[in-house]
XYZ file of C-alpha atoms in Angstrom:
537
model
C -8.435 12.938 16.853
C -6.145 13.666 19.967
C -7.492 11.152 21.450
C -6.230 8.413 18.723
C -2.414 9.899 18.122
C -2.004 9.336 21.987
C -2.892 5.965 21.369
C -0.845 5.130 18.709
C 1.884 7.015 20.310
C 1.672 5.141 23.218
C 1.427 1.946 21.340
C 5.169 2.529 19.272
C 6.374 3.086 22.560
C 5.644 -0.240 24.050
C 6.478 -2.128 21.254
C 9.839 0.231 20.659
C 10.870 -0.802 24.641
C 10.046 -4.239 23.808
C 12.301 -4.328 20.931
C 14.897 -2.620 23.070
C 14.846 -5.399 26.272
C 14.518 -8.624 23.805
C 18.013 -7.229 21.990
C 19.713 -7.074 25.496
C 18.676 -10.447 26.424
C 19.689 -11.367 22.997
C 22.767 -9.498 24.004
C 23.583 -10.706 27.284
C 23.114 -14.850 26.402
C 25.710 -14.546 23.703
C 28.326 -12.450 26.461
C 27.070 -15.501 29.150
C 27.545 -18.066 25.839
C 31.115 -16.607 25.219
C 32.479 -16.322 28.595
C 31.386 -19.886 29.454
C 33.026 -20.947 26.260
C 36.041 -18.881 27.199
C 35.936 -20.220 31.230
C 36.152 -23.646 31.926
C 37.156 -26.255 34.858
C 40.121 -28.308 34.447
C 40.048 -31.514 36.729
C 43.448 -33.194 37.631
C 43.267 -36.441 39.431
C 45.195 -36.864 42.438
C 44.191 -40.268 43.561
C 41.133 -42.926 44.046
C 39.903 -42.881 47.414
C 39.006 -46.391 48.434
C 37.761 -47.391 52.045
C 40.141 -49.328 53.736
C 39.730 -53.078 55.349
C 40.725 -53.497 58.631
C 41.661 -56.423 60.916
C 39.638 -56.956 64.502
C 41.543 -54.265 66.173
C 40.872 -51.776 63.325
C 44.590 -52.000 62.193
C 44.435 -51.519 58.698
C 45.536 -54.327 56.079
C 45.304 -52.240 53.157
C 46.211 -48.508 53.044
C 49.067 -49.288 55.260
C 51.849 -46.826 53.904
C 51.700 -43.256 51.875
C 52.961 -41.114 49.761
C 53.327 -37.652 48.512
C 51.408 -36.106 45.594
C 52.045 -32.580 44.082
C 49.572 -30.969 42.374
C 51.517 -28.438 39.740
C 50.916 -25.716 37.984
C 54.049 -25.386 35.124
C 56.060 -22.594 35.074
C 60.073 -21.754 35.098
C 59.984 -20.306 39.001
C 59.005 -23.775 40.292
C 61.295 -25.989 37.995
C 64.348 -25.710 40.560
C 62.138 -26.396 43.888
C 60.490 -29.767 41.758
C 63.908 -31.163 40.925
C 65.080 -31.294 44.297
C 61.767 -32.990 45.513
C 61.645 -36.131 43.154
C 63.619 -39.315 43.139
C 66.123 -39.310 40.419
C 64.445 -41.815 38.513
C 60.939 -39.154 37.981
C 63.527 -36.036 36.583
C 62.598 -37.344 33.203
C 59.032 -37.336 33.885
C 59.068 -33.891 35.217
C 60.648 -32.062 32.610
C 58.143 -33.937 30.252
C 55.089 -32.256 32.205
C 56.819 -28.956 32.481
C 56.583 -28.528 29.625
C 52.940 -29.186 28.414
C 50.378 -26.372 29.223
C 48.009 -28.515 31.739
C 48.515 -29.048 35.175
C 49.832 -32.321 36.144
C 50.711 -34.661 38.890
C 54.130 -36.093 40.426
C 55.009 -38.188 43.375
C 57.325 -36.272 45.685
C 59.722 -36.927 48.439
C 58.532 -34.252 50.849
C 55.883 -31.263 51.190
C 56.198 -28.437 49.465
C 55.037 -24.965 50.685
C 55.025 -22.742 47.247
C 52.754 -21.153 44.946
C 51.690 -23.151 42.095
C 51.972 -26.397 43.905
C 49.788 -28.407 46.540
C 50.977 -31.376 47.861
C 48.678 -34.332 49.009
C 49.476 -37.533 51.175
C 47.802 -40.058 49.654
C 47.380 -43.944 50.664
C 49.239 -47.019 49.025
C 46.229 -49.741 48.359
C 49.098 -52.545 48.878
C 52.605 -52.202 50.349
C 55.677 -54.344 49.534
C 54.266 -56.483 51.939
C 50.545 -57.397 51.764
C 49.217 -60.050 54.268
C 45.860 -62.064 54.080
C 46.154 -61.479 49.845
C 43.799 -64.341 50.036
C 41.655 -63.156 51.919
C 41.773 -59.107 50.649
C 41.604 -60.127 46.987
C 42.839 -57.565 44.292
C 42.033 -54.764 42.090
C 41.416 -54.298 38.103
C 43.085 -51.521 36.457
C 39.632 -49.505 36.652
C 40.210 -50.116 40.238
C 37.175 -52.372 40.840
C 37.500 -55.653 43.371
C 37.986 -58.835 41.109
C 38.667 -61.205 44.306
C 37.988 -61.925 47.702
C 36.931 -59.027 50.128
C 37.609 -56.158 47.513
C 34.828 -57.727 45.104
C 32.260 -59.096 47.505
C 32.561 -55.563 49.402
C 33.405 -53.476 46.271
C 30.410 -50.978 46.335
C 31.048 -50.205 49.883
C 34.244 -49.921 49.677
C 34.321 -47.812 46.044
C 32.947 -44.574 48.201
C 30.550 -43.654 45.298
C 33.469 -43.270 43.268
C 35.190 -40.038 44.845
C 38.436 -39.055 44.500
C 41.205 -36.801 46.083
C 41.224 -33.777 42.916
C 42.346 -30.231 42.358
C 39.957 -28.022 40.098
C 41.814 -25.132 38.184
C 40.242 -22.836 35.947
C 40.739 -22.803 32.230
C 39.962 -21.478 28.931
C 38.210 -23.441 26.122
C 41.748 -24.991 25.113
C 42.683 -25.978 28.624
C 45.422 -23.093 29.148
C 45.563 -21.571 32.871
C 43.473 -18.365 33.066
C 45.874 -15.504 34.701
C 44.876 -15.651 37.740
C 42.246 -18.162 38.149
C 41.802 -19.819 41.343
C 42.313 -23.461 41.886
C 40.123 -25.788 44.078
C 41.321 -29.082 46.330
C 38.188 -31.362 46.483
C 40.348 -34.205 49.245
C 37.725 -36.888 49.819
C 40.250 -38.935 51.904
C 38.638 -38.446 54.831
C 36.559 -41.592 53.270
C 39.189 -43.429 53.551
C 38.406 -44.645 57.458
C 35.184 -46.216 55.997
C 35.754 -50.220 55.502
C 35.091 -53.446 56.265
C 36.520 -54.934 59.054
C 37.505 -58.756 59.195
C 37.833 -60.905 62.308
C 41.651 -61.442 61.164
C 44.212 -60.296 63.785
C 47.071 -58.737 62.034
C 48.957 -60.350 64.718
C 48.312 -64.132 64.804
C 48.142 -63.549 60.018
C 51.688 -62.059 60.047
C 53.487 -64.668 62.652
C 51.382 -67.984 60.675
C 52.674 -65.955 57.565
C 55.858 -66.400 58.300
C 55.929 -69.530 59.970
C 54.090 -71.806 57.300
C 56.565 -69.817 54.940
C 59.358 -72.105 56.398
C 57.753 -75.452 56.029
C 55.107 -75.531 52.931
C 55.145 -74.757 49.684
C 51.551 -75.744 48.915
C 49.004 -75.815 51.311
C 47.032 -73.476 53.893
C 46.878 -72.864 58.032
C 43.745 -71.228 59.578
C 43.993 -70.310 63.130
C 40.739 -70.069 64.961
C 39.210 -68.163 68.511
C 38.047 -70.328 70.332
C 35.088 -70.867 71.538
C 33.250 -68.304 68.911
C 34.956 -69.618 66.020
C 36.243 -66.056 64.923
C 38.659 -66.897 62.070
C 42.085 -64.757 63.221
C 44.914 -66.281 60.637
C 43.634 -67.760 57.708
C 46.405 -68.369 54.850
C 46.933 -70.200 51.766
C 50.513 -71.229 50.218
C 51.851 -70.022 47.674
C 51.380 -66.355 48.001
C 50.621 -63.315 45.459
C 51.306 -59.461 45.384
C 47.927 -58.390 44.312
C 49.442 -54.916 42.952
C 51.527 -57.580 40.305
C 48.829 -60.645 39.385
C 49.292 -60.663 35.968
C 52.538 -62.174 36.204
C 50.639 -65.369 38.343
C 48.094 -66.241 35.842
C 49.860 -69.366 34.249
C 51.783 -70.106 37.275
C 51.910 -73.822 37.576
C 51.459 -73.382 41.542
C 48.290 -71.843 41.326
C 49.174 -68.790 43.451
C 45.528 -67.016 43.501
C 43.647 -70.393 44.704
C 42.460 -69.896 48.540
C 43.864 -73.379 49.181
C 42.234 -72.889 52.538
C 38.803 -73.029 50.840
C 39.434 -76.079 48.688
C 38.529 -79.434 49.488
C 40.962 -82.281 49.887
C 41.329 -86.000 50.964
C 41.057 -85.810 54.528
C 42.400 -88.838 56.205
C 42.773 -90.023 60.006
C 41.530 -87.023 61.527
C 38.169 -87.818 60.641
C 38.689 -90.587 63.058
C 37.728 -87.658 65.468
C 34.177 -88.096 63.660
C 33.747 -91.750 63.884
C 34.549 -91.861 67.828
C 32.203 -89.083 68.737
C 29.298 -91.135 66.362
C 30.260 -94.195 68.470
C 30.019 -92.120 72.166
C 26.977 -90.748 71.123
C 25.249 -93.849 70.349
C 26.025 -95.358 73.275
C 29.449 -97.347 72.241
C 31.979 -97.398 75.431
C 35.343 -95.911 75.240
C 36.607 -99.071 76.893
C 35.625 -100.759 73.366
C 38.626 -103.557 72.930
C 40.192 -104.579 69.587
C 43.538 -106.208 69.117
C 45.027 -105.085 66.659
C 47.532 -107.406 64.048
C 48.366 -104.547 62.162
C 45.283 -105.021 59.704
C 41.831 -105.562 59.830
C 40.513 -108.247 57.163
C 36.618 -106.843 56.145
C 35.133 -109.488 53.750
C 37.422 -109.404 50.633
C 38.720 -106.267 51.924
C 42.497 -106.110 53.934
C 43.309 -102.969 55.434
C 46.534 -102.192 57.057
C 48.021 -99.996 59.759
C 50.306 -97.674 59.255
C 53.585 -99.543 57.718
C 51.065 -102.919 58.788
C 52.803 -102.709 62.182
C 50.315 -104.197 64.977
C 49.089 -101.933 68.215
C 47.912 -104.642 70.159
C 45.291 -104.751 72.403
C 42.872 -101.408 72.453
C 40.641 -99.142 73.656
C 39.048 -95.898 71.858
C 41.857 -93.176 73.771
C 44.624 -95.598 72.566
C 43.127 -96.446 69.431
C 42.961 -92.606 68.171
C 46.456 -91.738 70.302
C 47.777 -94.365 67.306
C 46.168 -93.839 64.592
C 44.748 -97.501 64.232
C 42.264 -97.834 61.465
C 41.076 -101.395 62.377
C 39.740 -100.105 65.691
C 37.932 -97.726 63.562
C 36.586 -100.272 61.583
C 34.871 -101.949 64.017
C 33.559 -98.750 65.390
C 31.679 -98.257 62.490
C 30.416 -101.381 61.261
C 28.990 -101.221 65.399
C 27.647 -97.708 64.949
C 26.300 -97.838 61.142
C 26.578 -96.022 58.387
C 23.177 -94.110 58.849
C 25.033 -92.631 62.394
C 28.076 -92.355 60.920
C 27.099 -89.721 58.085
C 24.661 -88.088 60.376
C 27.572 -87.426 62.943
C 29.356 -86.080 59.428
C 26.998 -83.626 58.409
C 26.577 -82.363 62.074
C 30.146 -81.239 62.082
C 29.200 -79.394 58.629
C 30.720 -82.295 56.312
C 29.343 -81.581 52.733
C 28.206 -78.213 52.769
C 29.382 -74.565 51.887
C 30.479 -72.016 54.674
C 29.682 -68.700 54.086
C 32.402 -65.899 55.005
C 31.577 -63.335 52.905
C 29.080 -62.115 49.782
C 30.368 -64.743 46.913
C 33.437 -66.421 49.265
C 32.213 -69.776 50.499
C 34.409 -72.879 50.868
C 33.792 -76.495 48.575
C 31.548 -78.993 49.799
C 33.707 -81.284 49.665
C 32.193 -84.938 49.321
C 30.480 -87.332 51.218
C 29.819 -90.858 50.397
C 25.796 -91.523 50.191
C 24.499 -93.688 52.675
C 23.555 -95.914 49.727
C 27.169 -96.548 49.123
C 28.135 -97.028 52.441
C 25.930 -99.828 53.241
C 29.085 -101.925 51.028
C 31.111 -102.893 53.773
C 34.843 -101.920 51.668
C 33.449 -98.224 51.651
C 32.311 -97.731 55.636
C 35.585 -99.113 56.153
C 37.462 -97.094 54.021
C 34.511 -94.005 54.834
C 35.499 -94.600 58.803
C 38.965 -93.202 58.790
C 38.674 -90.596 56.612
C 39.588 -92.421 53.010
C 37.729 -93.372 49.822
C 35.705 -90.594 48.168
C 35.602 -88.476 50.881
C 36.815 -84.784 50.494
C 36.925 -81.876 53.038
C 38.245 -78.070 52.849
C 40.191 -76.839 55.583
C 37.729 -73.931 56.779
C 35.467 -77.192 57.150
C 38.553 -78.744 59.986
C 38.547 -75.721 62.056
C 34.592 -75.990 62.442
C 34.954 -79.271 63.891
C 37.983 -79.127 65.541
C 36.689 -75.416 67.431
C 33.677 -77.459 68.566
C 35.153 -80.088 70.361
C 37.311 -77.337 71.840
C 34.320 -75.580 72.439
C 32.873 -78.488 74.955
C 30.071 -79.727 71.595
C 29.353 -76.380 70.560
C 29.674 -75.669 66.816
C 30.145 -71.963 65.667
C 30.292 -71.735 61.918
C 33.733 -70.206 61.360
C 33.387 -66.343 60.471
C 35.479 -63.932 58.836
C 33.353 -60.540 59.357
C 33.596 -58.406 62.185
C 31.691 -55.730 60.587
C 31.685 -52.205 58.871
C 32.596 -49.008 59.789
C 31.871 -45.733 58.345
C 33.911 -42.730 57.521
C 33.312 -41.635 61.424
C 34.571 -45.376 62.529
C 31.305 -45.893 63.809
C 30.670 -49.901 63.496
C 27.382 -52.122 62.428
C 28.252 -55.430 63.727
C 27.989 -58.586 61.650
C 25.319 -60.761 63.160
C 26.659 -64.722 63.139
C 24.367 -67.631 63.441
C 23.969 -68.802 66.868
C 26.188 -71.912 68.239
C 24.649 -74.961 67.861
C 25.143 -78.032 70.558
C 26.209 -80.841 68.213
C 27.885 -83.418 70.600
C 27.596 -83.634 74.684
C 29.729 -82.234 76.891
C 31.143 -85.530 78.026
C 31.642 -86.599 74.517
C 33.691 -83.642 73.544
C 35.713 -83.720 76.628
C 36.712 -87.454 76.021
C 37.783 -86.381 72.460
C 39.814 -83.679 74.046
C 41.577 -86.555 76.114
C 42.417 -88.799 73.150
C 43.610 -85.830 71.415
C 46.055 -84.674 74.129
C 47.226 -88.567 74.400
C 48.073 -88.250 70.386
C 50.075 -85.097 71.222
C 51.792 -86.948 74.696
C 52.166 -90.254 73.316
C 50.912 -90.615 69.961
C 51.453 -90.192 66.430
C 50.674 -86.379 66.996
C 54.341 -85.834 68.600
C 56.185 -83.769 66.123
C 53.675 -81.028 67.379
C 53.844 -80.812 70.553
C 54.923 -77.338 71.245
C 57.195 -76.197 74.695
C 55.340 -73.413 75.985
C 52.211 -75.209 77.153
C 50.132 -78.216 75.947
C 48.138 -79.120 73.313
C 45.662 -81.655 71.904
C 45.692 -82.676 68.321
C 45.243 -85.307 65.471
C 47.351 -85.831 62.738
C 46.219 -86.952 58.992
C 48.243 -88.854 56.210
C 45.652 -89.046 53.425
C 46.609 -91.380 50.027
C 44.805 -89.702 47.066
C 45.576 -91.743 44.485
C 47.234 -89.722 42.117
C 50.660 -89.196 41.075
C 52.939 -85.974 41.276
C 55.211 -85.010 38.482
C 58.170 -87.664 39.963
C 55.825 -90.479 39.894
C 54.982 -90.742 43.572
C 51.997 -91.054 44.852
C 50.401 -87.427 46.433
C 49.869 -87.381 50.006
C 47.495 -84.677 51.961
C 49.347 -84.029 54.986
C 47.264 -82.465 57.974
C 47.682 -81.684 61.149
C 44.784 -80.310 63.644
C 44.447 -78.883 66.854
C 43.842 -76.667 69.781
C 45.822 -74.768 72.810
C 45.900 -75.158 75.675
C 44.164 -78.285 76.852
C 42.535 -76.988 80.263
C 40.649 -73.914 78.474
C 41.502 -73.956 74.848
C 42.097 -70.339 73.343
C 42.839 -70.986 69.666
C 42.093 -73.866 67.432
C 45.334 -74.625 64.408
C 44.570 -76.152 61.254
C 47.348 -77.079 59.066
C 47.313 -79.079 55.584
C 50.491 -79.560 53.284
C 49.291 -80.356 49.676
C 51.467 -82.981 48.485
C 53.362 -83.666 51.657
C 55.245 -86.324 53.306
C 52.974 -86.819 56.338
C 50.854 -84.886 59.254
C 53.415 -85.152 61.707
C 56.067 -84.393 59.753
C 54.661 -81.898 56.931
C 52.657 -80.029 59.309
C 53.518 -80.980 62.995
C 55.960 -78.242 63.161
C 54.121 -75.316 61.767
C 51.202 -76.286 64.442
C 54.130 -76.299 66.991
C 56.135 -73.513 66.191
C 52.661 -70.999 65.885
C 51.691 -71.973 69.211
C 55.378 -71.260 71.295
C 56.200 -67.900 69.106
C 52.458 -66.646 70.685
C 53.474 -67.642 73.899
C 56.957 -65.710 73.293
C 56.253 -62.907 71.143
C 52.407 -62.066 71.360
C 52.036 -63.284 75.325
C 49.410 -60.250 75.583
C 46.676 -61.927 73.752
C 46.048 -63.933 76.551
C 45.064 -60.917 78.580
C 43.218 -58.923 76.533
């Protein structure tokens, strides 16, 4: 009988200490329940933190300027010190926020060192002045890349999203707990990570301004030579990218990379048709008279203005532009040779600068077509349906610089992490398209153009230069009725040991020479005056 009511006794007892430890647990979730309901974190948004892109010398293109953030906490002690830290045109704005509960954020004119506030330099994505827009692209209002390098390198450049914030603590209706703390989660040490281009801030800024002067529609790309390294590239008209809403039905067409597009090309390709005739065995001591035009079947085409050069060869021939000599050229070298040469220099195909940023194709003539004598003619000095983008010009003309050996033109240097440590962009290898001897004679008719030629109205002070001029008919009319002329103008400095191919085209222009001979010319003395250290480096 003892036995059993120690037992029982013992067994209340469990069961009453068991009832007594579930109701504290019980007891202790709802405390936990309410003072998470009653805690909470309040986030306030500083600023996006997005990497940065950076030209060749890691000088940044983007994130160029700052400017001060405060973090605030309201209250009447910090009213006075606020005032005297905003622009005139925020005071509105500030009272506003002083007034709601929350903390909030304000751009100020200088730190400031009380309680309640934290101030923050943060980076401007684009400055008053933005150069390469082109090339950089723009932003949405969610801030993802739409354009150019900001889309094709968005996720890199997003940082997985993070942010410069402050973290206060708050009850459930987002009031300030007395006495909370308040934490600064500044991410902007992300900012170093980017992409860097091959541009030099440099060489963009002075072609910037230059082309500015002379062309309203159009582009200039300035290539390294002999790797091909693409250190100006820029396309006319211009955009903010912090405003592009307001360029969307511009008439101009602002946000095309003109330097990407293809266009009728004209006498430069003359370039083409001589190295196709040296490298099938045609001697540059060819002679053709010419009257000023060349009569192919029912075909008549004329000089420029139908004024006669005389007797030829191939140096004298290209130092004038004459298309009959041309002409014969090609119906000597045929037009299987002819289109090969075309293709070598990367006629009719896409370059590749960057994820989803290629240039046209352009278009070639099939060989089917040019087996009708009107079309090799037209085909030999760059008219008819032929098409090429300017990207496409500084290939060719940076190989012939380059003694025959084509490097596709590239835009990437490379990427750098938040440490600046780089992973180099790997480039496809130079390939030998034309001899030596050919490219060097090419170089010689070139520098005649410049000396002698039609290429004149380039020929800059400093040094010397080699270059061809273009004055391609289209066909179409502009909005006065005249006929729309491509005006180019292409080339490289100095002769002896070229440093930088210039490629210049003037939608709509009057003529190479005149449209673009003086951008080409005026680039190449302001290096030689302002930016004489390149040249050393």
């Amino acid at each position: 009988m003892y036995k059993r009511i120690i037992i029982l006794f013992s067994i209340l007892m469990f069961c009453f200490c068991g009832s007594i430890l579930m109701l504290d647990n019980i007891s202790t979730q709802d405390v936990l329940h309410d003072a998470a309901a009653y805690q909470r974190s309040y986030k306030l948004k500083i600023s996006s933190v997005r990497g940065t892109i950076y030209d060749f010398r890691f000088i940044p293109l983007v994130n160029r300027t700052k400017k001060l953030i405060a973090a605030v906490v309201p209250g009447t002690r910090i009213s006075d010190v606020l005032s005297k830290s905003v622009e005139e045109d925020k005071i509105p704005e500030l009272w506003k926020k002083l007034s709601l509960p929350e903390p909030f954020s304000i751009e100020v004119n200088k730190t400031i060192n009380c309680s309640g506030v934290k101030t923050f330099e943060v980076p401007i994505r684009y400055s008053n002045i933005v150069l390469a827009t082109h090339i950089i692209g723009y932003l949405s209002n969610e801030n993802k890349g739409v354009f150019g390098i900001e889309k094709a390198y968005d996720d890199y450049l997003d940082c997985g999203n993070r942010d410069i914030s402050v973290r206060y603590s708050v009850d459930a209706s987002n009031h300030l707990l007395s006495g909370g703390d308040s934490f600064a989660d500044d991410k902007s040490y992300l900012l170093t990570k980017g992409v860097i281009l091959n541009i030099d801030q440099r060489l963009q800024e002075l072609t910037e301004e230059i082309a500015n002067k002379y062309i309203s529609k159009g582009a200039v790309i300035i290539t390294e030579v002999p790797g091909c390294e693409i250190r100006a590239m820029a396309s006319f008209p211009g955009f903010m990218p912090q405003a592009v809403a307001k360029y969307l039905n511009d008439e101009n067409s602002p946000l095309i990379n003109r330097a990407l597009m293809p266009y009728s090309f004209g006498s430069i390709f003359k370039l083409v048709t001589a190295a196709a005739a040296l490298e099938n065995g045609i001697s540059e001591n060819f002679q053709y008279e010419c009257k000023g035009f060349n009569e192919t079947d029912e075909n008549k085409f004329r000089c420029f203005a139908g004024k006669p050069h005389g007797m030829e060869d191939m140096e004298k021939a290209l130092a004038y532009s004459c298309n009959g000599y041309f002409i014969e050229l090609a119906k000597k070298i045929g037009a299987t040779q002819l289109l090969s040469m075309a293709k070598k220099f990367r006629f009719g195909e896409n370059i590749e600068l960057a994820p989803g940023i290629s240039c046209s194709k352009g278009i070639l003539p099939s060989e089917e077509s040019l087996n009708k004598i009107g079309i090799l003619a037209n085909f030999s000095f760059g008219q008819g349906k032929l098409t090429v983008t300017p990207l496409q010009v500084s290939g060719m003309i940076n190989a012939i610089a380059s003694k025959g050996l084509y490097s596709e033109p590239s835009l990437i240097y490379g990427l750098a992490d938040e440490k600046m440590e780089t992973i180099k962009n790997e480039n496809k290898s130079p390939e030998k398209i034309i001899s030596e001897k050919t490219a060097e004679k090419l170089k010689r008719y070139m520098s005649a153009s410049v000396e002698y030629g039609t290429s004149g109205k380039g020929k800059p002070e400093k040094t010397n230069a080699a270059a061809k001029t273009s004055t391609a008919q289209t066909g179409m009319k502009n909005a006065e009725g005249n006929e729309i002329i491509q005006a180019w103008y292409a080339g490289f400095f100095p002769v002896e040991n070229p440093k930088y191919s210039i490629v210049v085209l003037a939608e709509d222009g009057i003529g190479g020479g005149e449209s673009c001979g003086p951008v080409f010319r005026e680039i190449i003395d302001r290096i030689y005056t302002d930016l004489s250290e390149i040249f050393i480096e």
